[in-house]
CSV table of C-alpha atoms in Angstrom, one decimal:
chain,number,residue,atom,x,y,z
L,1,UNK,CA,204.3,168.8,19.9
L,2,UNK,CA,200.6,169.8,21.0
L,3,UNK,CA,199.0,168.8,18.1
L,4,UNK,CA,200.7,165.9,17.9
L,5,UNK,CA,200.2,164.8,21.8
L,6,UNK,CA,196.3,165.9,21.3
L,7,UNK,CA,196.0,163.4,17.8
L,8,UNK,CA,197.2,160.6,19.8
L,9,UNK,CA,196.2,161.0,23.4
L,10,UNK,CA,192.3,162.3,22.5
L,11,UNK,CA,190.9,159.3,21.0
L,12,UNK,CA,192.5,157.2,23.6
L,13,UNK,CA,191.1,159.5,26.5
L,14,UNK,CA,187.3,159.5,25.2
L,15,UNK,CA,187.6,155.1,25.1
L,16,UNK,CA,188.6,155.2,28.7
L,17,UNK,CA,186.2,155.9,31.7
L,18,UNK,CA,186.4,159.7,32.6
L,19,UNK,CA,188.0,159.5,35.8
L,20,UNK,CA,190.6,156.9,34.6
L,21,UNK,CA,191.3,159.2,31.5
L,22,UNK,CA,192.2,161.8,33.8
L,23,UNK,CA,194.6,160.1,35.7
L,24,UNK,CA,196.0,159.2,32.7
L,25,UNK,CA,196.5,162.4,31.6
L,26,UNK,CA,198.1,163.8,34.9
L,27,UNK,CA,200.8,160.7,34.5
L,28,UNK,CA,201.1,162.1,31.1
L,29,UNK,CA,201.6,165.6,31.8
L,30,UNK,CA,204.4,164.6,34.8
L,31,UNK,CA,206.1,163.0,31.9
L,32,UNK,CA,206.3,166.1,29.4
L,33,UNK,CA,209.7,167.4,28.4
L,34,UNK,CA,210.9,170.5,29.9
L,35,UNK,CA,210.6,172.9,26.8
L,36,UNK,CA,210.0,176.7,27.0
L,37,UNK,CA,207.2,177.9,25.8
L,38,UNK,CA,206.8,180.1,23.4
L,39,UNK,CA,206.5,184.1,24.4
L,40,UNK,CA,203.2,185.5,24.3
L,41,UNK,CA,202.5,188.6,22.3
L,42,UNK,CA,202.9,191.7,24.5
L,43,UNK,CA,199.1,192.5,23.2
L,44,UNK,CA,197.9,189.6,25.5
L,45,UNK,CA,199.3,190.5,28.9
L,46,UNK,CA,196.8,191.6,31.7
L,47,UNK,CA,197.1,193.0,34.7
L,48,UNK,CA,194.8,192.3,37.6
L,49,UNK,CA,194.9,191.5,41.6
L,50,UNK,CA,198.0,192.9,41.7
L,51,UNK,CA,199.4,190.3,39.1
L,52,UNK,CA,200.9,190.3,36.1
L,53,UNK,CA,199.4,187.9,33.4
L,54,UNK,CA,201.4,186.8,30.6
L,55,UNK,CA,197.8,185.6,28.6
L,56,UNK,CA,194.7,185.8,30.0
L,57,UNK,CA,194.1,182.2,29.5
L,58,UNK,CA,193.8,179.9,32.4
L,59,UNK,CA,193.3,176.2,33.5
L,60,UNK,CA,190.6,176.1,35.7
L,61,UNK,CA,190.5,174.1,39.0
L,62,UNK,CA,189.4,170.8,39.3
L,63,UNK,CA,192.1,169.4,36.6
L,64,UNK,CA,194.8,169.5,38.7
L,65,UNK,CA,193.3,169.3,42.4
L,66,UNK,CA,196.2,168.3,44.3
L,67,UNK,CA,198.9,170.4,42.0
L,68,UNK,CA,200.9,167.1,40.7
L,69,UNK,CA,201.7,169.4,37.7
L,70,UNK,CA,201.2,172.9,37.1
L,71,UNK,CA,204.5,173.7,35.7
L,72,UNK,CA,203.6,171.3,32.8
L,73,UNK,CA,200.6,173.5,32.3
L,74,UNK,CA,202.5,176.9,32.1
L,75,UNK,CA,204.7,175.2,29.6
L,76,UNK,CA,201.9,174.0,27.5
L,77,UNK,CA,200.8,177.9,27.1
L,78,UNK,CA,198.8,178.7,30.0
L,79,UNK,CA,198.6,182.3,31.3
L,80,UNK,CA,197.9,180.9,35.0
L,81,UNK,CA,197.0,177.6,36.7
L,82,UNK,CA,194.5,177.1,39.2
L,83,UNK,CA,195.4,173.9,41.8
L,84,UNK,CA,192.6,172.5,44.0
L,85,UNK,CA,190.0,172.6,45.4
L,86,UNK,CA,192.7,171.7,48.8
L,87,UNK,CA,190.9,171.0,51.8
L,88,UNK,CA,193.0,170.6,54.8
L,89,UNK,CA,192.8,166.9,55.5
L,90,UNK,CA,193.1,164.0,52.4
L,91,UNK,CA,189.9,163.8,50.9
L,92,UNK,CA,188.7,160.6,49.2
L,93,UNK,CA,185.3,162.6,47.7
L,94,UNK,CA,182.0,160.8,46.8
L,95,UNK,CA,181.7,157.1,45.4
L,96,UNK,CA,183.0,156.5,42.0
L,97,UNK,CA,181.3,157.0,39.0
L,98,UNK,CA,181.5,160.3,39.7
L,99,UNK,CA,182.3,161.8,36.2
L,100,UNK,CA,180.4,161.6,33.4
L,101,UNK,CA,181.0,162.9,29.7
L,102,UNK,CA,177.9,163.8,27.6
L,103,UNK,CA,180.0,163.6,23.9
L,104,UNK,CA,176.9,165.1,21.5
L,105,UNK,CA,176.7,168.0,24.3
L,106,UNK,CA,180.6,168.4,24.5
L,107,UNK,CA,179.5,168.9,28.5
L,108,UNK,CA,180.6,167.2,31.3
L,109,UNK,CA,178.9,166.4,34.6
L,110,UNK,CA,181.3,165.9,38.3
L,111,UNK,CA,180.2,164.9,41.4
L,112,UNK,CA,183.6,164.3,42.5
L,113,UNK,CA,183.3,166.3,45.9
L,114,UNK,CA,186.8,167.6,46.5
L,115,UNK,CA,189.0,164.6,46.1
L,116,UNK,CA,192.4,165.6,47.0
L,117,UNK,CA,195.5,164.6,48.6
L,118,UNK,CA,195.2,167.6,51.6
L,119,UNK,CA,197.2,170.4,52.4
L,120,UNK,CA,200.1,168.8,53.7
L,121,UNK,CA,200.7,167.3,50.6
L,122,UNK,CA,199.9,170.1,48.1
L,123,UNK,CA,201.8,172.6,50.5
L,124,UNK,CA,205.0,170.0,49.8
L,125,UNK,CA,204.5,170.5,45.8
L,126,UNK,CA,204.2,174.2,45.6
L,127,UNK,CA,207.2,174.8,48.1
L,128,UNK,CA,209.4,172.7,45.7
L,129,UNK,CA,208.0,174.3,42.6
L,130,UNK,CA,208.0,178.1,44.2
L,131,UNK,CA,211.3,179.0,42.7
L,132,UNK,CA,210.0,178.2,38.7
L,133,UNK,CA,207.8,181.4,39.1
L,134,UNK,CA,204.7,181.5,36.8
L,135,UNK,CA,201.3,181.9,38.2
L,136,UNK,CA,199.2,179.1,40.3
L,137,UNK,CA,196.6,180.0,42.6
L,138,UNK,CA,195.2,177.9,45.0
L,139,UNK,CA,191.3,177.1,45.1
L,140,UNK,CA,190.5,176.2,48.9
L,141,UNK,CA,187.7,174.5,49.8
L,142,UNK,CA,186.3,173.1,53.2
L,143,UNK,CA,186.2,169.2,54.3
L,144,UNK,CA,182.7,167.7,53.9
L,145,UNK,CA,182.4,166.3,57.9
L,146,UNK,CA,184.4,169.6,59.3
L,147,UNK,CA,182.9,171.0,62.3
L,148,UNK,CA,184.2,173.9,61.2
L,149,UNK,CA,184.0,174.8,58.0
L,150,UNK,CA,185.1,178.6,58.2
L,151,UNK,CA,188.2,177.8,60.7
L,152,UNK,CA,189.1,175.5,57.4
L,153,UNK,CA,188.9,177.9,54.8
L,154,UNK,CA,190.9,180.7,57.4
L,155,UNK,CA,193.6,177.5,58.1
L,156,UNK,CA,194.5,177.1,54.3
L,157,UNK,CA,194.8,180.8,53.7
L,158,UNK,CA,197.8,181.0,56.8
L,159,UNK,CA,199.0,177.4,55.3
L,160,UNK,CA,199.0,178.8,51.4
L,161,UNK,CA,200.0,182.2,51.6
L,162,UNK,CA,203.8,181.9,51.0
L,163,UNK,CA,203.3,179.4,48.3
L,164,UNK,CA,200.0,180.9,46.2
L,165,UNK,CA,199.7,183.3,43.8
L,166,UNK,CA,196.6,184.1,44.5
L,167,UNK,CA,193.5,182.3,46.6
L,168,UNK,CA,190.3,181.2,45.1
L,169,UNK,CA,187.8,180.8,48.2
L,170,UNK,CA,185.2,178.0,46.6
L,171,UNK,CA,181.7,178.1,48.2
L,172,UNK,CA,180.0,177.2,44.9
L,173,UNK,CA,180.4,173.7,44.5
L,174,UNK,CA,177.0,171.7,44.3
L,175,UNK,CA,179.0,168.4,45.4
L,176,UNK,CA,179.6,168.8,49.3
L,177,UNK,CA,176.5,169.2,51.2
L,178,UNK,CA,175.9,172.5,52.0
L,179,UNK,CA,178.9,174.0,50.7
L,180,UNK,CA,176.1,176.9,48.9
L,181,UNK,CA,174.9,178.2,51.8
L,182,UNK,CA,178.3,179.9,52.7
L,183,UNK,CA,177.1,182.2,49.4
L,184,UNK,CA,174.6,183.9,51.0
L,185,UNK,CA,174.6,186.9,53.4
L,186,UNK,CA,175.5,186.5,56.6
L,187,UNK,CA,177.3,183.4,56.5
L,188,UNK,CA,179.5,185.4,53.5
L,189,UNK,CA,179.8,188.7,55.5
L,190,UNK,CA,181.8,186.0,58.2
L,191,UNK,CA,183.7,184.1,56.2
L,192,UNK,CA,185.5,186.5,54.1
L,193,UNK,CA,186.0,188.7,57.6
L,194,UNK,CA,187.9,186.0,58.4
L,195,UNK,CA,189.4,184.9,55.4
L,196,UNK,CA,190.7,188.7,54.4
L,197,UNK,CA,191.7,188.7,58.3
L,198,UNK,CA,194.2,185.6,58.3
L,199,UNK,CA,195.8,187.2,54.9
L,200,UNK,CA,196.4,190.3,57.0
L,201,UNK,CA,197.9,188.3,59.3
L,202,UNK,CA,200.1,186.5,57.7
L,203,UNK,CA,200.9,189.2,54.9
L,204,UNK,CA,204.6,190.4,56.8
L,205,UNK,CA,206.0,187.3,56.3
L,206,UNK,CA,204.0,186.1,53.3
L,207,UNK,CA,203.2,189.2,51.1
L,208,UNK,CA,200.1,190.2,49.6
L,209,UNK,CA,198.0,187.4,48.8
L,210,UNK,CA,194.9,188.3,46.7
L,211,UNK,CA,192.3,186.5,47.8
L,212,UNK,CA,189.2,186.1,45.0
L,213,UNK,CA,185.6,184.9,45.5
L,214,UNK,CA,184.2,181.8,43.0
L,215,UNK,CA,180.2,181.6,42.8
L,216,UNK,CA,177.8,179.6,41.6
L,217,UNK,CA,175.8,180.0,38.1
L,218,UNK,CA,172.7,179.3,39.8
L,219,UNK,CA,172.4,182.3,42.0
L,220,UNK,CA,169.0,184.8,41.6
L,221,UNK,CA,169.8,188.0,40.9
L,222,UNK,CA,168.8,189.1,44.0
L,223,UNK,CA,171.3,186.8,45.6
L,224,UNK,CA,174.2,187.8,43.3
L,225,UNK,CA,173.6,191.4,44.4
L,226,UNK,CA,174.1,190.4,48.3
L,227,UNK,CA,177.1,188.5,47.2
L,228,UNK,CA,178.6,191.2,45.1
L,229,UNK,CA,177.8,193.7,48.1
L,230,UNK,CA,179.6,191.5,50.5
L,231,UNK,CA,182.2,191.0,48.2
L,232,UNK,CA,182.9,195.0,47.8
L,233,UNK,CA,182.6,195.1,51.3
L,234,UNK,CA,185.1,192.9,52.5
L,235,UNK,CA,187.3,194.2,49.6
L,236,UNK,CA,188.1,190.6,48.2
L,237,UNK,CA,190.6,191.3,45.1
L,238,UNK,CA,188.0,189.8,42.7
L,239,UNK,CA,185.8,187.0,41.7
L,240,UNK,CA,185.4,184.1,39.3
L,241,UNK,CA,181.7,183.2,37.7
L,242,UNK,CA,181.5,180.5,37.8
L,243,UNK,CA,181.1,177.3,39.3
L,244,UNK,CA,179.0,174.5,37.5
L,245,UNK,CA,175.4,174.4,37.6
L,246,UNK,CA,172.9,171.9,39.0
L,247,UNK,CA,170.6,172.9,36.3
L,248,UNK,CA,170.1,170.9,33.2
L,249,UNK,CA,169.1,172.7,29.8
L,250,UNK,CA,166.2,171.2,28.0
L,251,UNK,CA,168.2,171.5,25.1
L,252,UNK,CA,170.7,168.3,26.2
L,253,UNK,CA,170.8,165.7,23.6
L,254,UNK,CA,172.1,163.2,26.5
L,255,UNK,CA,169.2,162.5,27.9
L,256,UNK,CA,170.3,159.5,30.4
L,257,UNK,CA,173.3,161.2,31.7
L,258,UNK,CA,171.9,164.5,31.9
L,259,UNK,CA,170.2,162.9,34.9
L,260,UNK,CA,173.2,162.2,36.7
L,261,UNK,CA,173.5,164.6,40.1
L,262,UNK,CA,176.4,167.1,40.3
L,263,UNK,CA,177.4,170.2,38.3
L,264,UNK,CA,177.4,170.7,34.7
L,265,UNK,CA,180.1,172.5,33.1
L,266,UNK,CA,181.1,172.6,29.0
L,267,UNK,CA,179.4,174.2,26.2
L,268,UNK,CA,175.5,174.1,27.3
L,269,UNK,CA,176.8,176.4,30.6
L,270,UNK,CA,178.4,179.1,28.3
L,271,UNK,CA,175.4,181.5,28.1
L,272,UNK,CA,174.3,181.2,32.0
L,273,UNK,CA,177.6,181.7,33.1
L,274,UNK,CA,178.2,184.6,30.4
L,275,UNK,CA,175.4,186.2,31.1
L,276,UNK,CA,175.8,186.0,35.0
L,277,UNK,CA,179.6,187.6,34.2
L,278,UNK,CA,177.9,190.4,32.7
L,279,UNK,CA,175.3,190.8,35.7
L,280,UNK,CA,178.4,190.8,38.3
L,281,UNK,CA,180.5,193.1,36.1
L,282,UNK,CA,177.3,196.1,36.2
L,283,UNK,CA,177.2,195.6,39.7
L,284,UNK,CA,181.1,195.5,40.8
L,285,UNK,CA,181.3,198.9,39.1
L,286,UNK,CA,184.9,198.7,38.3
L,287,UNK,CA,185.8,197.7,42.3
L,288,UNK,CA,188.3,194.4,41.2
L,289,UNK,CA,188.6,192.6,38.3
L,290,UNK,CA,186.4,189.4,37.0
L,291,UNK,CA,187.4,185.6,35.7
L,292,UNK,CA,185.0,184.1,33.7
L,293,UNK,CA,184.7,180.2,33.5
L,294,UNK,CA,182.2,178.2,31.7
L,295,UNK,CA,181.8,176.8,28.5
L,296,UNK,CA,184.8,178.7,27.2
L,297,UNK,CA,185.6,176.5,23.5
L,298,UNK,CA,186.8,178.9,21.2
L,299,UNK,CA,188.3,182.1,20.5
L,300,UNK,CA,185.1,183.2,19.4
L,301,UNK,CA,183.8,182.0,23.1
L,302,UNK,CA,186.7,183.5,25.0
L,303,UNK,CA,186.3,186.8,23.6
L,304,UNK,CA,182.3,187.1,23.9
L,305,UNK,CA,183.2,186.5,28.1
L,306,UNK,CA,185.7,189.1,27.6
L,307,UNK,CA,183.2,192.0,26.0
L,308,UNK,CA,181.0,190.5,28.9
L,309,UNK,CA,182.9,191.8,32.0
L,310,UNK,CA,186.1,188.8,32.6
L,311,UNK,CA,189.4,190.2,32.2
L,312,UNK,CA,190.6,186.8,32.4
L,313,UNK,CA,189.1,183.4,31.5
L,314,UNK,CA,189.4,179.8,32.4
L,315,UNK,CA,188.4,176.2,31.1
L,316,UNK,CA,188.5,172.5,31.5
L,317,UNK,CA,185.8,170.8,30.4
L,318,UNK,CA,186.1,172.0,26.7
L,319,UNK,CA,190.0,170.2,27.0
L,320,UNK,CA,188.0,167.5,26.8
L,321,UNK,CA,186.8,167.3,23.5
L,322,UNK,CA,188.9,170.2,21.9
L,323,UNK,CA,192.6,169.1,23.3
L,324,UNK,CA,195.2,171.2,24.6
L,325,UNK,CA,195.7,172.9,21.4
L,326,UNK,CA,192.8,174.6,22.2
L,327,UNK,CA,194.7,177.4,24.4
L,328,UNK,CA,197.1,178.4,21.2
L,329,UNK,CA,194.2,178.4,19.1
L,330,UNK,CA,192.5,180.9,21.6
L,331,UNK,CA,195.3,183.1,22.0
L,332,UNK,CA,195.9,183.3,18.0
L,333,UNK,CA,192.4,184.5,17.9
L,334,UNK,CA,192.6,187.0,20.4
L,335,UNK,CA,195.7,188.4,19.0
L,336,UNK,CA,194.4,188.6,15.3
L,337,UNK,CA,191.2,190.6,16.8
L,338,UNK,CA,193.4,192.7,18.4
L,339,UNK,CA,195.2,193.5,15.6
L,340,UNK,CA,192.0,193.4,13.0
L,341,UNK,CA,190.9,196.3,15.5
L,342,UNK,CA,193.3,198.2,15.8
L,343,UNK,CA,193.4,198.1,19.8
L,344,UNK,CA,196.6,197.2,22.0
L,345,UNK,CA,195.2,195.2,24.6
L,346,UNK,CA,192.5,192.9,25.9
L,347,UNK,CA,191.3,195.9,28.6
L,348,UNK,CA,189.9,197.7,25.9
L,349,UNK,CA,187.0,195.3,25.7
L,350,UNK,CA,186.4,194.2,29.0
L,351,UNK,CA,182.8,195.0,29.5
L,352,UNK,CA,182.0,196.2,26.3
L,353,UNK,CA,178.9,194.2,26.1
L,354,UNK,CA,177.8,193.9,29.7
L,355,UNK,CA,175.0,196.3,29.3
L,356,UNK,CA,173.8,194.8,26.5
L,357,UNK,CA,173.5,190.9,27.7
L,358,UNK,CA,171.8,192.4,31.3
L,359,UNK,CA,168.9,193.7,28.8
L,360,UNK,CA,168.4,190.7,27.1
L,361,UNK,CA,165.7,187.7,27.9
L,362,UNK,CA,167.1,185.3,30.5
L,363,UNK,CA,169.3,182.3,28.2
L,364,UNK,CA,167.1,179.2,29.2
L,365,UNK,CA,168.0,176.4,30.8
């Protein structure tokens, strides 16, 4: 049914403009049949934050940003979903175009600046969803004119909990003005006080939430190791690297829309965002477990971020241009490695090569 769905909705996707094709296949997905999908070998489960994974392949946010269908997603093969970024009030996010594909760089570039329908409205969703189980975190993120913008990241924890698998706290995003800052020391230190603080709060009547920590690619070293000190600190439950990045590789064949501002995520991010897994995973120390997102294509691709430090991985953009029989494909090669190895499970890996990418020459961009 995949393959078949991907032969005839990819070519019509990539004729349409980006955002349009999107929507299209959102009101596609709403539409899919109820079928089961099919178990996962045993080999593939992780555990992490608490949770149990069935595979450790997961949609990243930004596809479904107001959660109109994450139970299509599971179905489809997913391990997890990520909804959002939610920000408490409807958000209509920057002037369209906003989305741009570069097709010879299989790479796409967003400024979309958290469009979403608000927490009310995504609240609604994942209450009348909560019973189908399967696991959907929630990316928060703050609303660009907020006064506020702490007091909304502490509100969407107390409005989530009951309803979230897990909370993604987004201060990475290059598309709201500002939004980076929160990354860095003090500002961090504050906001995931608070943050960790309302899910004590509201933990009796909610259970334990973990909350994780998304960065950008674009960090300095010395940055990441404030973040990742912070982070250890405040005992977040883990982190996800990362974000799209505001830089643009030289080696971009699409030179016009390579110029277009906001973040640039798919294949020409897969070696800054590797290596920055493998600098957070050396400095984390085996404190809470990694995701790694970013130019994630292949199984080839999903297992170099695994041997890099991610227990898990995400990815979008590469849906794009691959299709949605891109997640069976990874989790056939996964398995088959396994197997070819001799090893029973993904853990084995994890950080096998981390020591070895934070030696090597800076990938270029």
């Amino acid at each position: 049914m995949i393959r078949a769905f991907d032969a005839f909705s990819l070519p019509v996707l990539r004729w349409l403009d980006p955002e349009d094709a999107h929507r299209l296949a959102i009101q596609g997905l709403r539409f899919l049949p109820p079928v089961k999908p099919r178990t996962d070998d045993p080999k593939l489960a992780v555990r992490a934050f608490g949770l149990n994974f069935p595979n450790p392949i997961g949609m990243a946010a930004g596809f479904d940003k107001s959660a109109e269908v994450p139970d299509a997603l599971l179905r489809l093969g997913f391990g997890f979903v990520e909804i959002g970024s939610v920000t408490p009030k409807p958000q209509g996010g920057n002037p369209r175009p906003r989305l741009f594909r570069l097709e010879r760089d299989e790479a796409v570039i967003n400024r979309m600046g958290f469009n979403n329908d608000g927490a009310e409205a995504v609240l609604r969703r994942l209450a009348a969803r909560a019973a189908n189980g399967g696991i959907v975190g929630v990316n928060v993120g703050a609303n660009k004119d907020s006064p506020d913008r702490v007091a909304d990241y502490v509100k969407l924890i107390e409005t989530f909990a009951p309803v979230a698998s897990y909370f993604t706290v987004n201060v990475s995003s290059p598309n709201t003005p500002g939004l980076r800052n929160l990354q860095e020391g003090a500002l961090l230190d504050d906001l995931l006080g608070r943050v960790i603080d309302a899910r004590e709060r509201v933990r009796q009547k909610a259970g334990d939430t973990p909350v994780l920590l998304k960065i950008a690619p674009d960090l300095s070293l010395a940055q990441l190791d404030d973040v990742v000190q912070v982070a250890r600190s405040r005992r977040v439950d883990g982190m996800i690297v990362s974000n799209t990045t505001i830089a643009r590789p030289s080696t971009l064949r699409e030179e016009m829309r390579a110029k277009e501002q906001g973040g640039l995520s798919g294949r020409p991010l897969f070696r800054l965002s590797t290596r920055m897994v493998a600098e957070t995973y050396v400095r984390v120390e085996g404190a809470f477990p990694l995701i790694g997102v970013g130019g994630v294509d292949s199984g080839g691709a999903a297992l170099t971020k695994i041997r890099a430090g991610a227990s898990l991985i995400q990815l979008y953009s590469s849906l794009v241009y691959k299709g949605l029989g891109l997640v069976d494909e990874i989790k056939r090669d996964l398995t088959s490695t396994l197997l070819r190895t001799g090893r029973d499970s993904l853990s084995e890996i994890v950080g096998a090569d981390a020591a070895t990418l934070t030696a090597e020459d800076w990938p270029g961009m």
